[in-house]
Amino acid sequence: MTKDPKVLANRLLQRAWNRDGLPEIGSGLFSLVAAGLIYAMQILPRRSPGQIAAILIFAFVLPLYGFCAQPLVKRIRSRWLLERAGYVQHLPNRNLKRNNLRLLAVMAVVMPLVFLAFNYSERLLLPMTGALGALICGLVGWSARMVRLMAGGAIMLATAILLALSSVPVMIGMAILFGSQGLYYLLTGGVAFLRFMNDER
Amino acid sequence: MSADIQKLGEVDRMIHEPARLMVVALLSAVKEADFQYLHRSTGLSKGNLSVHLSKLEEAGYVAIKKTFRGKYPLTICRLTERGREVLENYRKVIRAAL
């Protein structure tokens, strides 16, 4: 066990946050919807109402999930799971916001450079998305020491590399990548949720 | 033996105990949390957690308030200023020594 109380506290908080599987179920649903929209954008006729709707939802509605997911999970817990999960009021996490901004800044610089280095190869989109997803899943999983979250990152990276090496069109590959990731997190989140609800502690 | 290591002998034994350190560390990272949340997060038994919380409350490190949310009774725990100071001091000593 670590002797630094701050490290210990952050680990316990991360584990507590992911214990009931709700954040995973949320990100699983998000990934499945994203996969469906990417697929719809590819197969629907160009500039048809369906394709335009899919593009608009993908561009404007889906990113909203990123802002709403955390408050939504908190609300579900306090409304229906208070007796099981317990009550907690978190301190405002300025470090998290700062770290997210740093990650965005690094990606904004690194990704165009990698694309330039590989001569704008479209097929790079798959391994790059896989690597970024694996990095995020890996960091979240490592900070909570939760194997299932880290495994999700590894699966995403492996799937992305396999798809990049295959002859699948890139955007269909993206839909498969997000779809498989969504199914994985829906499954692990669902199992975690059932175990949490059956835990009689 | 260096001065930093000698300071290890002065660490606050109230929070040096692993279970209490876990409770205090967790409370330091949140505004407040109830008994059930601490029980779930630390993995301590209810009896064990109750004893440790009582000791921390007696030492003035944790403030405990009993309330209700609807029909659900809440035992809300919060780290006091004194608790935060002691934890920060403990952290400094341990980091300097290890």
PDB file of N, CA, C and O in Angstrom, chain B residues 60-97:
ATOM      1  N   GLY B  60     -10.374  14.973  17.194  1.00  0.00           N
ATOM      2  CA  GLY B  60     -10.703  16.257  16.567  1.00  0.00           C
ATOM      3  C   GLY B  60     -10.313  16.326  15.100  1.00  0.00           C
ATOM      4  O   GLY B  60     -10.251  17.414  14.524  1.00  0.00           O
ATOM      5  N   TYR B  61     -10.023  15.170  14.487  1.00  0.00           N
ATOM      6  CA  TYR B  61      -9.604  15.169  13.086  1.00  0.00           C
ATOM      7  C   TYR B  61     -10.802  15.047  12.135  1.00  0.00           C
ATOM      8  O   TYR B  61     -10.703  15.425  10.971  1.00  0.00           O
ATOM      9  N   VAL B  62     -11.872  14.461  12.626  1.00  0.00           N
ATOM     10  CA  VAL B  62     -13.049  14.236  11.781  1.00  0.00           C
ATOM     11  C   VAL B  62     -14.290  14.767  12.499  1.00  0.00           C
ATOM     12  O   VAL B  62     -14.429  14.574  13.712  1.00  0.00           O
ATOM     13  N   ALA B  63     -15.152  15.448  11.758  1.00  0.00           N
ATOM     14  CA  ALA B  63     -16.434  15.906  12.326  1.00  0.00           C
ATOM     15  C   ALA B  63     -17.537  15.010  11.769  1.00  0.00           C
ATOM     16  O   ALA B  63     -17.552  14.733  10.558  1.00  0.00           O
ATOM     17  N   ILE B  64     -18.413  14.553  12.657  1.00  0.00           N
ATOM     18  CA  ILE B  64     -19.478  13.644  12.217  1.00  0.00           C
ATOM     19  C   ILE B  64     -20.843  14.290  12.488  1.00  0.00           C
ATOM     20  O   ILE B  64     -21.072  14.817  13.584  1.00  0.00           O
ATOM     21  N   LYS B  65     -21.709  14.240  11.478  1.00  0.00           N
ATOM     22  CA  LYS B  65     -23.039  14.835  11.602  1.00  0.00           C
ATOM     23  C   LYS B  65     -24.070  13.803  11.148  1.00  0.00           C
ATOM     24  O   LYS B  65     -23.907  13.193  10.097  1.00  0.00           O
ATOM     25  N   LYS B  66     -25.101  13.604  11.968  1.00  0.00           N
ATOM     26  CA  LYS B  66     -26.143  12.641  11.589  1.00  0.00           C
ATOM     27  C   LYS B  66     -27.338  13.403  11.028  1.00  0.00           C
ATOM     28  O   LYS B  66     -27.819  14.347  11.641  1.00  0.00           O
ATOM     29  N   THR B  67     -27.790  12.978   9.869  1.00  0.00           N
ATOM     30  CA  THR B  67     -28.910  13.667   9.222  1.00  0.00           C
ATOM     31  C   THR B  67     -29.725  12.657   8.393  1.00  0.00           C
ATOM     32  O   THR B  67     -29.453  11.463   8.415  1.00  0.00           O
ATOM     33  N   PHE B  68     -30.713  13.165   7.680  1.00  0.00           N
ATOM     34  CA  PHE B  68     -31.548  12.312   6.829  1.00  0.00           C
ATOM     35  C   PHE B  68     -31.601  12.879   5.419  1.00  0.00           C
ATOM     36  O   PHE B  68     -31.547  14.099   5.237  1.00  0.00           O
ATOM     37  N   ARG B  69     -31.717  11.996   4.466  1.00  0.00           N
ATOM     38  CA  ARG B  69     -32.020  12.443   3.099  1.00  0.00           C
ATOM     39  C   ARG B  69     -33.260  11.651   2.700  1.00  0.00           C
ATOM     40  O   ARG B  69     -33.153  10.474   2.353  1.00  0.00           O
ATOM     41  N   GLY B  70     -34.402  12.290   2.766  1.00  0.00           N
ATOM     42  CA  GLY B  70     -35.661  11.552   2.618  1.00  0.00           C
ATOM     43  C   GLY B  70     -35.792  10.637   3.826  1.00  0.00           C
ATOM     44  O   GLY B  70     -35.650  11.087   4.967  1.00  0.00           O
ATOM     45  N   LYS B  71     -35.984   9.328   3.566  1.00  0.00           N
ATOM     46  CA  LYS B  71     -36.080   8.374   4.676  1.00  0.00           C
ATOM     47  C   LYS B  71     -34.727   7.752   5.008  1.00  0.00           C
ATOM     48  O   LYS B  71     -34.601   6.983   5.949  1.00  0.00           O
ATOM     49  N   TYR B  72     -33.741   8.076   4.196  1.00  0.00           N
ATOM     50  CA  TYR B  72     -32.447   7.413   4.341  1.00  0.00           C
ATOM     51  C   TYR B  72     -31.562   8.168   5.343  1.00  0.00           C
ATOM     52  O   TYR B  72     -31.244   9.340   5.143  1.00  0.00           O
ATOM     53  N   PRO B  73     -31.168   7.500   6.444  1.00  0.00           N
ATOM     54  CA  PRO B  73     -30.307   8.179   7.424  1.00  0.00           C
ATOM     55  C   PRO B  73     -28.865   8.289   6.923  1.00  0.00           C
ATOM     56  O   PRO B  73     -28.326   7.323   6.396  1.00  0.00           O
ATOM     57  N   LEU B  74     -28.293   9.458   7.079  1.00  0.00           N
ATOM     58  CA  LEU B  74     -26.914   9.673   6.637  1.00  0.00           C
ATOM     59  C   LEU B  74     -26.035  10.032   7.827  1.00  0.00           C
ATOM     60  O   LEU B  74     -26.408  10.876   8.638  1.00  0.00           O
ATOM     61  N   THR B  75     -24.885   9.368   7.911  1.00  0.00           N
ATOM     62  CA  THR B  75     -23.875   9.753   8.905  1.00  0.00           C
ATOM     63  C   THR B  75     -22.749  10.401   8.110  1.00  0.00           C
ATOM     64  O   THR B  75     -21.911   9.712   7.525  1.00  0.00           O
ATOM     65  N   ILE B  76     -22.788  11.720   8.059  1.00  0.00           N
ATOM     66  CA  ILE B  76     -21.854  12.438   7.185  1.00  0.00           C
ATOM     67  C   ILE B  76     -20.556  12.779   7.934  1.00  0.00           C
ATOM     68  O   ILE B  76     -20.589  13.337   9.038  1.00  0.00           O
ATOM     69  N   CYS B  77     -19.442  12.423   7.309  1.00  0.00           N
ATOM     70  CA  CYS B  77     -18.130  12.654   7.917  1.00  0.00           C
ATOM     71  C   CYS B  77     -17.353  13.684   7.085  1.00  0.00           C
ATOM     72  O   CYS B  77     -17.438  13.663   5.857  1.00  0.00           O
ATOM     73  N   ARG B  78     -16.629  14.502   7.804  1.00  0.00           N
ATOM     74  CA  ARG B  78     -15.866  15.559   7.127  1.00  0.00           C
ATOM     75  C   ARG B  78     -14.544  15.744   7.874  1.00  0.00           C
ATOM     76  O   ARG B  78     -14.522  15.668   9.111  1.00  0.00           O
ATOM     77  N   LEU B  79     -13.463  15.952   7.126  1.00  0.00           N
ATOM     78  CA  LEU B  79     -12.170  16.184   7.764  1.00  0.00           C
ATOM     79  C   LEU B  79     -12.135  17.616   8.289  1.00  0.00           C
ATOM     80  O   LEU B  79     -12.480  18.541   7.559  1.00  0.00           O
ATOM     81  N   THR B  80     -11.719  17.781   9.549  1.00  0.00           N
ATOM     82  CA  THR B  80     -11.655  19.132  10.115  1.00  0.00           C
ATOM     83  C   THR B  80     -10.360  19.815   9.645  1.00  0.00           C
ATOM     84  O   THR B  80      -9.477  19.161   9.083  1.00  0.00           O
ATOM     85  N   GLU B  81     -10.260  21.104   9.907  1.00  0.00           N
ATOM     86  CA  GLU B  81      -9.038  21.839   9.558  1.00  0.00           C
ATOM     87  C   GLU B  81      -7.840  21.221  10.260  1.00  0.00           C
ATOM     88  O   GLU B  81      -6.761  21.071   9.680  1.00  0.00           O
ATOM     89  N   ARG B  82      -8.062  20.862  11.531  1.00  0.00           N
ATOM     90  CA  ARG B  82      -6.983  20.226  12.310  1.00  0.00           C
ATOM     91  C   ARG B  82      -6.570  18.911  11.640  1.00  0.00           C
ATOM     92  O   ARG B  82      -5.379  18.614  11.524  1.00  0.00           O
ATOM     93  N   GLY B  83      -7.557  18.157  11.185  1.00  0.00           N
ATOM     94  CA  GLY B  83      -7.291  16.895  10.493  1.00  0.00           C
ATOM     95  C   GLY B  83      -6.467  17.112   9.237  1.00  0.00           C
ATOM     96  O   GLY B  83      -5.526  16.361   8.952  1.00  0.00           O
ATOM     97  N   ARG B  84      -6.827  18.148   8.478  1.00  0.00           N
ATOM     98  CA  ARG B  84      -6.082  18.441   7.240  1.00  0.00           C
ATOM     99  C   ARG B  84      -4.632  18.825   7.550  1.00  0.00           C
ATOM    100  O   ARG B  84      -3.707  18.396   6.863  1.00  0.00           O
ATOM    101  N   GLU B  85      -4.450  19.634   8.594  1.00  0.00           N
ATOM    102  CA  GLU B  85      -3.089  20.056   8.976  1.00  0.00           C
ATOM    103  C   GLU B  85      -2.239  18.845   9.361  1.00  0.00           C
ATOM    104  O   GLU B  85      -1.095  18.704   8.931  1.00  0.00           O
ATOM    105  N   VAL B  86      -2.827  17.976  10.180  1.00  0.00           N
ATOM    106  CA  VAL B  86      -2.098  16.793  10.660  1.00  0.00           C
ATOM    107  C   VAL B  86      -1.737  15.888   9.479  1.00  0.00           C
ATOM    108  O   VAL B  86      -0.617  15.366   9.400  1.00  0.00           O
ATOM    109  N   LEU B  87      -2.669  15.733   8.570  1.00  0.00           N
ATOM    110  CA  LEU B  87      -2.420  14.873   7.410  1.00  0.00           C
ATOM    111  C   LEU B  87      -1.306  15.459   6.536  1.00  0.00           C
ATOM    112  O   LEU B  87      -0.429  14.734   6.065  1.00  0.00           O
ATOM    113  N   GLU B  88      -1.359  16.766   6.328  1.00  0.00           N
ATOM    114  CA  GLU B  88      -0.342  17.422   5.499  1.00  0.00           C
ATOM    115  C   GLU B  88       1.038  17.285   6.144  1.00  0.00           C
ATOM    116  O   GLU B  88       2.035  16.997   5.469  1.00  0.00           O
ATOM    117  N   ASN B  89       1.083  17.455   7.462  1.00  0.00           N
ATOM    118  CA  ASN B  89       2.335  17.312   8.196  1.00  0.00           C
ATOM    119  C   ASN B  89       2.854  15.870   8.096  1.00  0.00           C
ATOM    120  O   ASN B  89       4.038  15.632   7.848  1.00  0.00           O
ATOM    121  N   TYR B  90       1.945  14.927   8.246  1.00  0.00           N
ATOM    122  CA  TYR B  90       2.284  13.503   8.149  1.00  0.00           C
ATOM    123  C   TYR B  90       2.885  13.217   6.764  1.00  0.00           C
ATOM    124  O   TYR B  90       3.886  12.534   6.629  1.00  0.00           O
ATOM    125  N   ARG B  91       2.244  13.786   5.742  1.00  0.00           N
ATOM    126  CA  ARG B  91       2.675  13.578   4.359  1.00  0.00           C
ATOM    127  C   ARG B  91       4.100  14.112   4.141  1.00  0.00           C
ATOM    128  O   ARG B  91       4.935  13.467   3.526  1.00  0.00           O
ATOM    129  N   LYS B  92       4.343  15.299   4.705  1.00  0.00           N
ATOM    130  CA  LYS B  92       5.670  15.911   4.552  1.00  0.00           C
ATOM    131  C   LYS B  92       6.743  15.044   5.196  1.00  0.00           C
ATOM    132  O   LYS B  92       7.806  14.811   4.619  1.00  0.00           O
ATOM    133  N   VAL B  93       6.458  14.575   6.411  1.00  0.00           N
ATOM    134  CA  VAL B  93       7.441  13.775   7.149  1.00  0.00           C
ATOM    135  C   VAL B  93       7.743  12.482   6.393  1.00  0.00           C
ATOM    136  O   VAL B  93       8.903  12.108   6.200  1.00  0.00           O
ATOM    137  N   ILE B  94       6.689  11.815   5.942  1.00  0.00           N
ATOM    138  CA  ILE B  94       6.865  10.533   5.249  1.00  0.00           C
ATOM    139  C   ILE B  94       7.621  10.731   3.933  1.00  0.00           C
ATOM    140  O   ILE B  94       8.533   9.980   3.600  1.00  0.00           O
ATOM    141  N   ARG B  95       7.255  11.782   3.200  1.00  0.00           N
ATOM    142  CA  ARG B  95       7.915  12.033   1.909  1.00  0.00           C
ATOM    143  C   ARG B  95       9.392  12.370   2.099  1.00  0.00           C
ATOM    144  O   ARG B  95      10.234  11.977   1.295  1.00  0.00           O
ATOM    145  N   ALA B  96       9.687  13.111   3.146  1.00  0.00           N
ATOM    146  CA  ALA B  96      11.080  13.490   3.390  1.00  0.00           C
ATOM    147  C   ALA B  96      11.911  12.279   3.802  1.00  0.00           C
ATOM    148  O   ALA B  96      13.086  12.168   3.434  1.00  0.00           O
ATOM    149  N   ALA B  97      11.288  11.360   4.523  1.00  0.00           N
ATOM    150  CA  ALA B  97      12.039  10.232   5.060  1.00  0.00           C
ATOM    151  C   ALA B  97      12.215   9.104   4.048  1.00  0.00           C
ATOM    152  O   ALA B  97      13.219   8.402   4.068  1.00  0.00           O
TER     153      ALA B  97
END
